[in-house]
Amino acid sequence: MSEKNTDETPVVRMVNITKHFPGVLANDSVDLTLHRGEVLALLGENGAGKSTLMNMLVGLYRPDSGEIFVKGKMAEINSPQDSMALGIGMIHQEFMLVGNMTVAENIILGMKDLPFVPPMADIKAKITELSKRYGLQVYPDKVIQDLSVGEQQRVEILKLLYRGADILILDEPTAVLTPGEARDLNEILKKMLAEGKSAIFITHKMDEVMEFSHTVQVLRRGKSVSSCPTNTIKRVQDLANMMVGRDILFSLDRGPYKPTDVMVEARDITVLPIGGGKPVLDKVSFSIRGGEIFGIAGVAGNGQQQLTEALTGLLRVDSGTILLNGKDMTNKTPLQVIKSGVSHIPADRGRMGVVGDMSVGDNLSMKKYRTQELSSHSVINKSWVRKFADHLIDVFTIKTPSQDTSVKFLSGGNIQKTILAREIDSCGGILIAVYPSRGLDVGATEAVRQNLIKQRDKGNAVLLVSEELEELLMVADKIAVMFEGRIMDIVDADKASTERLGMLMAGVEREDV
Amino acid sequence: MNLLDFITRLLAATLAMGTSLTYATLGEVYTEKTGILNLGMEGTMLMGALAGFATAFNTGNLLLALLMSMLVGALLSLIHAFLCITMRANQVVAGLAITMFGTGLANFLGQRLGPATNNFNLTGMNIANKFSNIAIPGLSGIPIIGALFDVSLLTYALYAILPFSWFFMYKTKHGMVVRAVGENPRTAAAMGISVTKIRYLYTLIGGMFAGLGGACLSLSFIPSWNEGMTGGKGWIVIALVIFSTWNPGRVVIGTLVFGGITSLQFSLQAAGLKMVIPSQFLGFSPYLITLVVLTAMTIINQKKKGSFASPSALGVSFAIDDK
């Protein structure tokens, strides 16, 4: 990126910002400086306090102490309205869009100076003009829920531009995009910077930091641990170490690839949506052998979740056959699927993985309570459960005050370890893991991946759905790419390249197209 | 009896019956559109009916009576708003409590606010003024349609309020805010809208309309006070909101259908048809139709994948710190 100009007043200066949440010190005397025309990458693990810091800059939270200066003036930011007036706008990780309203309505939502009846024709014209200027194609009359994730992000950017924001905050903007869409976003950002706008973007992807930013600031457990020009960073590894505060393994221990018999077989699985339309799953076929990790890549929402739900008995298939451990398990109940030896780590761990209000111990025994191991004559033996839970907490290093603590009070990583422990302990040969490392910090991610590999080395069949190519290339033996409910191709992980997989994820059949 | 006459009279009865339902349903639509479910309608309507009648009885001032019914409705729904928005209580439980409380309080006060000559009981009392039908000369003489022009002021007001409510919801910036708060409060908050303020405001407005709906009964439809005189209309309102698919423009369809069925039941009874159809059956028929309509709506909703769906955040409390 072009050189930035630093000899003027910073557009944003946050000084000594501290913020507590009940039981957590989210930000501890953090300083941050952003100059005009600069891109600052805010790097850190999950829970390091990046989003909290930015939410204070846009007025969603208020700092306990500390000062914020915007364009040289001390600013009192009490609401998003205030930050908007100062030209600060944020694109949240979870888009802030109202699904059943149109693009135009979303763009003007909450603006104070609108007349009683907003002149929609003028507003749409202005949106169209802005979208042309920045190459952000959208249709103002379309309803948000009919748009793709990439289009929705464009609406978010337009929302900021429409309100005249010149300080943009982007919270993990590329997490939901295909590699192609990410490149487009980069182009749009460049155009905006050329006009003198500035940007802060939150990420935990090291390569994006190197590619997009002028300055990188690293947060660790609420504290700012480093801030330096990106071009002084020699090795990506250094950034990672700063983030975690210790050396991390970038390669995982794994035994040689020794596939055995086919344990999971899907033949032409088709699922039609309610109310008709394009199939959610369109004749999906593949097989997984024992001792193999079968990865499924693709942008979220291309049928991966439905596929795993079909395999685990949570979703009825309209046609096709599912064979698990050699038995026909098409459209069987979840309990029958579990009994046939399948373990499932669901995508939404809070909703489907654990019962938040129940204790760690109860959650750990939730699958085995009905077996001889934990109950006799239908009565659960509490002391057996305690022993069983303590053992799993120990083996999987789940950090919890006690096994009686409600699961919802644990960190995301430890909730996931609880699920892993329960599922791996009860695994009868097949493990289905859906986005198992999503939202976890580097340490917990490492533990999850290592556990998956351990299952593979034991001879189990592992299905891993992931949106991170890096993870799939590191962990999987074979990678299938899903796009709009179809499997585009299945490739050997050691022969796959990020570019090729990226093309497949975007729905491009062959490289020469 | 002349069929044309019968239909005209049926429509007139439908309008009289539907007016009360329409006010309350409009109020509940606005409340639910911001994400607050107020099951306290039955109690709020009854309190409104009592407040209106007691004021009219004691002062003879109908306008004051209307204002009192709205004020009482707003006060009851303020309790609901406080419980659900500030205290983040379960909205279903809070609403049920409001209905029990409102019903009980209205019946209690009904025996205390009357004249000494009647043992302080309001039941059986008459009021000097009531909202009676005003016929527009010429127009009211037309068969069938004429019924539309021989109604009370409360009904005439709806001819303006109904289209305006639709316009307000879908064409103005305030309506946009209402829809956003009920659909995605987090987004609304991020856009600088105070979710708490909006939810309080429209819960109160909903209560006012419910109070007004109650007053329509005691000041116009059956100008009197009787214990439990709303007779479950507050529950029909909850169903009518679903029937309207949370669109103020469609409220009138539901209230006409339900008002019509109830009126038809009376007309048929009056016509001596109870020999053929048992009166008990006619009595519960509006509720039976409610069940049928709700079932049909649910099926249509599934088929259409949510185009008639309820506001996504309906019944869910909100705080910015929630993840």
Tab-separated table of N, CA, C and O in Angstrom, chain B residues 85-171:
chain	number	residue	atom	x	y	z
B	85	ILE	N	-39.177	-4.616	29.887
B	85	ILE	CA	-38.067	-3.903	29.258
B	85	ILE	C	-36.982	-3.611	30.300
B	85	ILE	O	-35.816	-3.944	30.097
B	86	THR	N	-37.368	-3.010	31.410
B	86	THR	CA	-36.362	-2.658	32.408
B	86	THR	C	-35.925	-3.880	33.222
B	86	THR	O	-34.736	-4.137	33.377
B	87	MET	N	-36.933	-4.647	33.716
B	87	MET	CA	-36.580	-5.803	34.547
B	87	MET	C	-36.310	-7.048	33.718
B	87	MET	O	-35.860	-8.057	34.231
B	88	ARG	N	-36.600	-7.010	32.421
B	88	ARG	CA	-36.371	-8.112	31.505
B	88	ARG	C	-37.051	-9.400	31.966
B	88	ARG	O	-36.476	-10.485	31.895
B	89	ALA	N	-38.277	-9.241	32.472
B	89	ALA	CA	-39.025	-10.421	32.902
B	89	ALA	C	-39.570	-11.151	31.679
B	89	ALA	O	-39.570	-10.624	30.574
B	90	ASN	N	-40.057	-12.364	31.907
B	90	ASN	CA	-40.686	-13.133	30.841
B	90	ASN	C	-41.968	-12.421	30.409
B	90	ASN	O	-42.847	-12.152	31.214
B	91	GLN	N	-42.063	-12.132	29.113
B	91	GLN	CA	-43.168	-11.302	28.630
B	91	GLN	C	-44.509	-12.011	28.708
B	91	GLN	O	-45.540	-11.379	28.923
B	92	VAL	N	-44.503	-13.323	28.528
B	92	VAL	CA	-45.755	-14.074	28.595
B	92	VAL	C	-46.298	-14.032	30.018
B	92	VAL	O	-47.463	-13.722	30.253
B	93	VAL	N	-45.417	-14.309	30.974
B	93	VAL	CA	-45.839	-14.320	32.372
B	93	VAL	C	-46.322	-12.935	32.792
B	93	VAL	O	-47.385	-12.782	33.395
B	94	ALA	N	-45.542	-11.909	32.417
B	94	ALA	CA	-45.913	-10.543	32.798
B	94	ALA	C	-47.267	-10.169	32.200
B	94	ALA	O	-48.123	-9.605	32.883
B	95	GLY	N	-47.481	-10.522	30.939
B	95	GLY	CA	-48.734	-10.185	30.274
B	95	GLY	C	-49.928	-10.874	30.922
B	95	GLY	O	-50.976	-10.265	31.140
B	96	LEU	N	-49.749	-12.159	31.242
B	96	LEU	CA	-50.832	-12.887	31.905
B	96	LEU	C	-51.155	-12.240	33.243
B	96	LEU	O	-52.324	-12.081	33.606
B	97	ALA	N	-50.119	-11.831	33.946
B	97	ALA	CA	-50.329	-11.183	35.248
B	97	ALA	C	-51.111	-9.890	35.071
B	97	ALA	O	-52.010	-9.583	35.857
B	98	ILE	N	-50.800	-9.140	34.016
B	98	ILE	CA	-51.512	-7.883	33.763
B	98	ILE	C	-53.002	-8.153	33.518
B	98	ILE	O	-53.872	-7.446	34.016
B	99	THR	N	-53.275	-9.204	32.754
B	99	THR	CA	-54.678	-9.539	32.489
B	99	THR	C	-55.415	-9.919	33.774
B	99	THR	O	-56.514	-9.432	34.049
B	100	MET	N	-54.787	-10.778	34.587
B	100	MET	CA	-55.429	-11.198	35.845
B	100	MET	C	-55.642	-9.975	36.738
B	100	MET	O	-56.712	-9.775	37.299
B	101	PHE	N	-54.606	-9.162	36.848
B	101	PHE	CA	-54.661	-7.987	37.708
B	101	PHE	C	-55.713	-7.005	37.212
B	101	PHE	O	-56.565	-6.535	37.973
B	102	GLY	N	-55.668	-6.703	35.904
B	102	GLY	CA	-56.584	-5.724	35.324
B	102	GLY	C	-58.032	-6.175	35.448
B	102	GLY	O	-58.918	-5.387	35.823
B	103	THR	N	-58.287	-7.453	35.161
B	103	THR	CA	-59.648	-7.976	35.257
B	103	THR	C	-60.154	-7.869	36.688
B	103	THR	O	-61.261	-7.382	36.947
B	104	GLY	N	-59.310	-8.306	37.609
B	104	GLY	CA	-59.705	-8.283	39.017
B	104	GLY	C	-59.945	-6.866	39.514
B	104	GLY	O	-60.963	-6.571	40.148
B	105	LEU	N	-59.026	-5.979	39.166
B	105	LEU	CA	-59.127	-4.602	39.650
B	105	LEU	C	-60.381	-3.925	39.086
B	105	LEU	O	-61.093	-3.219	39.798
B	106	ALA	N	-60.648	-4.173	37.796
B	106	ALA	CA	-61.820	-3.539	37.165
B	106	ALA	C	-63.101	-4.017	37.841
B	106	ALA	O	-63.986	-3.208	38.172
B	107	ASN	N	-63.203	-5.321	38.095
B	107	ASN	CA	-64.402	-5.849	38.739
B	107	ASN	C	-64.548	-5.321	40.162
B	107	ASN	O	-65.644	-5.028	40.633
B	108	PHE	N	-63.409	-5.176	40.822
B	108	PHE	CA	-63.388	-4.644	42.186
B	108	PHE	C	-63.867	-3.193	42.198
B	108	PHE	O	-64.787	-2.830	42.937
B	109	LEU	N	-63.263	-2.383	41.323
B	109	LEU	CA	-63.612	-0.969	41.292
B	109	LEU	C	-65.040	-0.747	40.792
B	109	LEU	O	-65.697	0.210	41.177
B	110	GLY	N	-65.502	-1.643	39.948
B	110	GLY	CA	-66.866	-1.531	39.419
B	110	GLY	C	-67.908	-1.554	40.517
B	110	GLY	O	-69.013	-1.027	40.360
B	111	GLN	N	-67.573	-2.165	41.642
B	111	GLN	CA	-68.503	-2.217	42.777
B	111	GLN	C	-68.250	-1.086	43.765
B	111	GLN	O	-68.838	-1.057	44.844
B	112	ARG	N	-67.302	-0.199	43.444
B	112	ARG	CA	-66.955	0.872	44.386
B	112	ARG	C	-67.213	2.270	43.810
B	112	ARG	O	-67.308	3.232	44.536
B	113	LEU	N	-67.258	2.380	42.491
B	113	LEU	CA	-67.310	3.711	41.873
B	113	LEU	C	-68.736	4.149	41.533
B	113	LEU	O	-68.947	5.236	41.022
B	114	GLY	N	-69.706	3.321	41.828
B	114	GLY	CA	-71.095	3.653	41.497
B	114	GLY	C	-71.717	4.581	42.531
B	114	GLY	O	-71.059	4.995	43.494
B	115	PRO	N	-73.001	4.919	42.312
B	115	PRO	CA	-73.686	5.831	43.237
B	115	PRO	C	-74.095	5.111	44.521
B	115	PRO	O	-74.294	3.893	44.524
B	116	ALA	N	-74.235	5.899	45.586
B	116	ALA	CA	-74.610	5.335	46.886
B	116	ALA	C	-75.968	4.654	46.783
B	116	ALA	O	-76.220	3.630	47.417
B	117	THR	N	-76.842	5.201	45.936
B	117	THR	CA	-78.191	4.637	45.801
B	117	THR	C	-78.152	3.198	45.290
B	117	THR	O	-79.064	2.421	45.522
B	118	ASN	N	-77.116	2.864	44.577
B	118	ASN	CA	-76.993	1.500	44.031
B	118	ASN	C	-75.916	0.730	44.785
B	118	ASN	O	-75.220	-0.105	44.211
B	119	ASN	N	-75.760	1.076	46.059
B	119	ASN	CA	-74.751	0.376	46.854
B	119	ASN	C	-73.360	0.549	46.270
B	119	ASN	O	-72.514	-0.339	46.335
B	120	PHE	N	-73.105	1.713	45.664
B	120	PHE	CA	-71.816	2.050	45.025
B	120	PHE	C	-71.469	1.142	43.849
B	120	PHE	O	-70.345	1.118	43.391
B	121	ASN	N	-72.426	0.384	43.386
B	121	ASN	CA	-72.169	-0.512	42.261
B	121	ASN	C	-72.489	0.185	40.938
B	121	ASN	O	-73.509	0.855	40.815
B	122	LEU	N	-71.580	0.034	39.964
B	122	LEU	CA	-71.794	0.652	38.650
B	122	LEU	C	-72.701	-0.201	37.774
B	122	LEU	O	-73.263	0.283	36.794
B	123	THR	N	-72.789	-1.469	38.091
B	123	THR	CA	-73.560	-2.377	37.246
B	123	THR	C	-75.018	-1.946	37.225
B	123	THR	O	-75.592	-1.632	38.262
B	124	GLY	N	-75.598	-1.915	36.036
B	124	GLY	CA	-77.002	-1.557	35.906
B	124	GLY	C	-77.243	-0.062	35.769
B	124	GLY	O	-78.386	0.373	35.619
B	125	MET	N	-76.177	0.740	35.838
B	125	MET	CA	-76.341	2.191	35.719
B	125	MET	C	-76.383	2.591	34.246
B	125	MET	O	-75.856	1.899	33.374
B	126	ASN	N	-77.005	3.708	33.987
B	126	ASN	CA	-77.024	4.249	32.631
B	126	ASN	C	-76.236	5.554	32.591
B	126	ASN	O	-76.093	6.223	33.612
B	127	ILE	N	-75.741	5.887	31.408
B	127	ILE	CA	-75.080	7.171	31.272
B	127	ILE	C	-75.924	8.085	30.395
B	127	ILE	O	-76.620	7.618	29.487
B	128	ALA	N	-75.816	9.375	30.699
B	128	ALA	CA	-76.632	10.351	29.986
B	128	ALA	C	-76.219	10.445	28.526
B	128	ALA	O	-77.043	10.387	27.617
B	129	ASN	N	-74.917	10.583	28.322
B	129	ASN	CA	-74.400	10.675	26.956
B	129	ASN	C	-73.714	9.381	26.573
B	129	ASN	O	-73.100	8.741	27.402
B	130	LYS	N	-73.825	9.048	25.305
B	130	LYS	CA	-73.023	7.943	24.800
B	130	LYS	C	-72.649	8.263	23.363
B	130	LYS	O	-73.196	9.203	22.758
B	131	PHE	N	-71.704	7.503	22.821
B	131	PHE	CA	-71.354	7.695	21.419
B	131	PHE	C	-72.415	6.972	20.591
B	131	PHE	O	-72.351	5.754	20.438
B	132	SER	N	-73.391	7.720	20.123
B	132	SER	CA	-74.414	7.057	19.323
B	132	SER	C	-74.101	7.249	17.845
B	132	SER	O	-73.237	8.046	17.475
B	133	ASN	N	-74.798	6.504	17.030
B	133	ASN	CA	-74.539	6.544	15.594
B	133	ASN	C	-74.952	7.885	15.006
B	133	ASN	O	-75.965	8.457	15.372
B	134	ILE	N	-74.132	8.385	14.113
B	134	ILE	CA	-74.439	9.622	13.409
B	134	ILE	C	-74.591	9.254	11.939
B	134	ILE	O	-73.630	8.769	11.319
B	135	ALA	N	-75.751	9.455	11.422
B	135	ALA	CA	-75.987	9.118	10.021
B	135	ALA	C	-75.629	10.300	9.137
B	135	ALA	O	-75.965	11.435	9.456
B	136	ILE	N	-74.898	10.023	8.072
B	136	ILE	CA	-74.601	11.086	7.114
B	136	ILE	C	-75.749	11.105	6.107
B	136	ILE	O	-76.002	10.098	5.442
B	137	PRO	N	-76.448	12.211	6.005
B	137	PRO	CA	-77.626	12.264	5.142
B	137	PRO	C	-77.253	11.881	3.710
B	137	PRO	O	-76.170	12.228	3.240
B	138	GLY	N	-78.117	11.155	3.074
B	138	GLY	CA	-77.848	10.767	1.693
B	138	GLY	C	-77.074	9.464	1.634
B	138	GLY	O	-77.588	8.424	1.250
B	139	LEU	N	-75.836	9.525	2.100
B	139	LEU	CA	-74.955	8.356	2.018
B	139	LEU	C	-75.494	7.178	2.834
B	139	LEU	O	-75.411	6.028	2.419
B	140	SER	N	-76.032	7.482	4.004
B	140	SER	CA	-76.448	6.399	4.884
B	140	SER	C	-77.692	5.688	4.358
B	140	SER	O	-78.058	4.623	4.838
B	141	GLY	N	-78.320	6.247	3.335
B	141	GLY	CA	-79.518	5.628	2.800
B	141	GLY	C	-79.235	4.536	1.788
B	141	GLY	O	-80.086	3.711	1.480
B	142	ILE	N	-77.996	4.500	1.258
B	142	ILE	CA	-77.639	3.506	0.259
B	142	ILE	C	-77.706	2.106	0.902
B	142	ILE	O	-77.226	1.932	2.020
B	143	PRO	N	-78.282	1.134	0.201
B	143	PRO	CA	-78.306	-0.210	0.784
B	143	PRO	C	-76.865	-0.730	1.001
B	143	PRO	O	-75.956	-0.368	0.252
B	144	ILE	N	-76.692	-1.561	1.995
B	144	ILE	CA	-75.423	-2.174	2.387
B	144	ILE	C	-74.360	-1.131	2.743
B	144	ILE	O	-74.013	-0.954	3.904
B	145	ILE	N	-73.827	-0.416	1.715
B	145	ILE	CA	-72.742	0.541	1.964
B	145	ILE	C	-73.174	1.623	2.944
B	145	ILE	O	-72.365	2.161	3.688
B	146	GLY	N	-74.460	1.907	2.954
B	146	GLY	CA	-74.980	2.920	3.858
B	146	GLY	C	-74.590	2.669	5.306
B	146	GLY	O	-74.407	3.617	6.088
B	147	ALA	N	-74.431	1.403	5.661
B	147	ALA	CA	-74.061	1.066	7.036
B	147	ALA	C	-72.757	1.730	7.445
B	147	ALA	O	-72.539	2.044	8.614
B	148	LEU	N	-71.883	1.943	6.448
B	148	LEU	CA	-70.587	2.562	6.732
B	148	LEU	C	-70.731	4.017	7.148
B	148	LEU	O	-69.831	4.599	7.738
B	149	PHE	N	-71.889	4.610	6.785
B	149	PHE	CA	-72.067	6.032	7.056
B	149	PHE	C	-73.137	6.294	8.106
B	149	PHE	O	-73.718	7.353	8.166
B	150	ASP	N	-73.386	5.255	8.898
B	150	ASP	CA	-74.291	5.427	10.025
B	150	ASP	C	-73.651	4.749	11.232
B	150	ASP	O	-74.105	3.717	11.714
B	151	VAL	N	-72.535	5.322	11.664
B	151	VAL	CA	-71.774	4.715	12.760
B	151	VAL	C	-71.435	5.789	13.796
B	151	VAL	O	-71.719	6.968	13.577
B	152	SER	N	-70.808	5.377	14.874
B	152	SER	CA	-70.465	6.348	15.912
B	152	SER	C	-69.178	7.084	15.540
B	152	SER	O	-68.433	6.651	14.651
B	153	LEU	N	-68.910	8.172	16.233
B	153	LEU	CA	-67.686	8.941	15.996
B	153	LEU	C	-66.447	8.077	16.150
B	153	LEU	O	-65.451	8.247	15.451
B	154	LEU	N	-66.510	7.122	17.106
B	154	LEU	CA	-65.360	6.244	17.352
B	154	LEU	C	-65.025	5.438	16.102
B	154	LEU	O	-63.870	5.195	15.784
B	155	THR	N	-66.058	5.034	15.370
B	155	THR	CA	-65.836	4.277	14.136
B	155	THR	C	-65.373	5.199	13.013
B	155	THR	O	-64.461	4.860	12.266
B	156	TYR	N	-66.026	6.361	12.901
B	156	TYR	CA	-65.580	7.319	11.874
B	156	TYR	C	-64.087	7.631	12.028
B	156	TYR	O	-63.347	7.724	11.050
B	157	ALA	N	-63.640	7.774	13.272
B	157	ALA	CA	-62.227	8.099	13.514
B	157	ALA	C	-61.319	7.028	12.923
B	157	ALA	O	-60.242	7.324	12.393
B	158	LEU	N	-61.779	5.785	12.977
B	158	LEU	CA	-60.950	4.688	12.454
B	158	LEU	C	-60.714	4.812	10.948
B	158	LEU	O	-59.685	4.374	10.441
B	159	TYR	N	-61.692	5.404	10.226
B	159	TYR	CA	-61.524	5.553	8.774
B	159	TYR	C	-60.252	6.353	8.474
B	159	TYR	O	-59.635	6.186	7.422
B	160	ALA	N	-59.873	7.227	9.385
B	160	ALA	CA	-58.640	7.996	9.193
B	160	ALA	C	-57.453	7.294	9.855
B	160	ALA	O	-56.351	7.240	9.306
B	161	ILE	N	-57.699	6.746	11.058
B	161	ILE	CA	-56.594	6.162	11.832
B	161	ILE	C	-55.993	4.939	11.125
B	161	ILE	O	-54.774	4.769	11.074
B	162	LEU	N	-56.864	4.094	10.541
B	162	LEU	CA	-56.356	2.867	9.922
B	162	LEU	C	-55.375	3.115	8.782
B	162	LEU	O	-54.239	2.623	8.836
B	163	PRO	N	-55.765	3.901	7.760
B	163	PRO	CA	-54.782	4.131	6.693
B	163	PRO	C	-53.547	4.867	7.203
B	163	PRO	O	-52.424	4.582	6.769
B	164	PHE	N	-53.759	5.783	8.150
B	164	PHE	CA	-52.592	6.505	8.652
B	164	PHE	C	-51.629	5.552	9.365
B	164	PHE	O	-50.417	5.674	9.236
B	165	SER	N	-52.165	4.601	10.115
B	165	SER	CA	-51.298	3.653	10.830
B	165	SER	C	-50.438	2.867	9.850
B	165	SER	O	-49.270	2.594	10.104
B	166	TRP	N	-51.045	2.489	8.729
B	166	TRP	CA	-50.274	1.760	7.726
B	166	TRP	C	-49.177	2.669	7.162
B	166	TRP	O	-48.017	2.275	7.073
B	167	PHE	N	-49.586	3.901	6.801
B	167	PHE	CA	-48.642	4.857	6.235
B	167	PHE	C	-47.494	5.121	7.209
B	167	PHE	O	-46.318	5.116	6.842
B	168	PHE	N	-47.864	5.309	8.468
B	168	PHE	CA	-46.863	5.602	9.500
B	168	PHE	C	-45.852	4.455	9.601
B	168	PHE	O	-44.646	4.678	9.658
B	169	MET	N	-46.350	3.223	9.590
B	169	MET	CA	-45.469	2.064	9.765
B	169	MET	C	-44.524	1.869	8.591
B	169	MET	O	-43.370	1.524	8.758
B	170	TYR	N	-45.022	2.075	7.362
B	170	TYR	CA	-44.215	1.683	6.205
B	170	TYR	C	-43.623	2.837	5.417
B	170	TYR	O	-42.783	2.613	4.550
B	171	LYS	N	-44.050	4.056	5.686
B	171	LYS	CA	-43.552	5.159	4.866
B	171	LYS	C	-42.793	6.226	5.663
B	171	LYS	O	-42.177	7.092	5.055
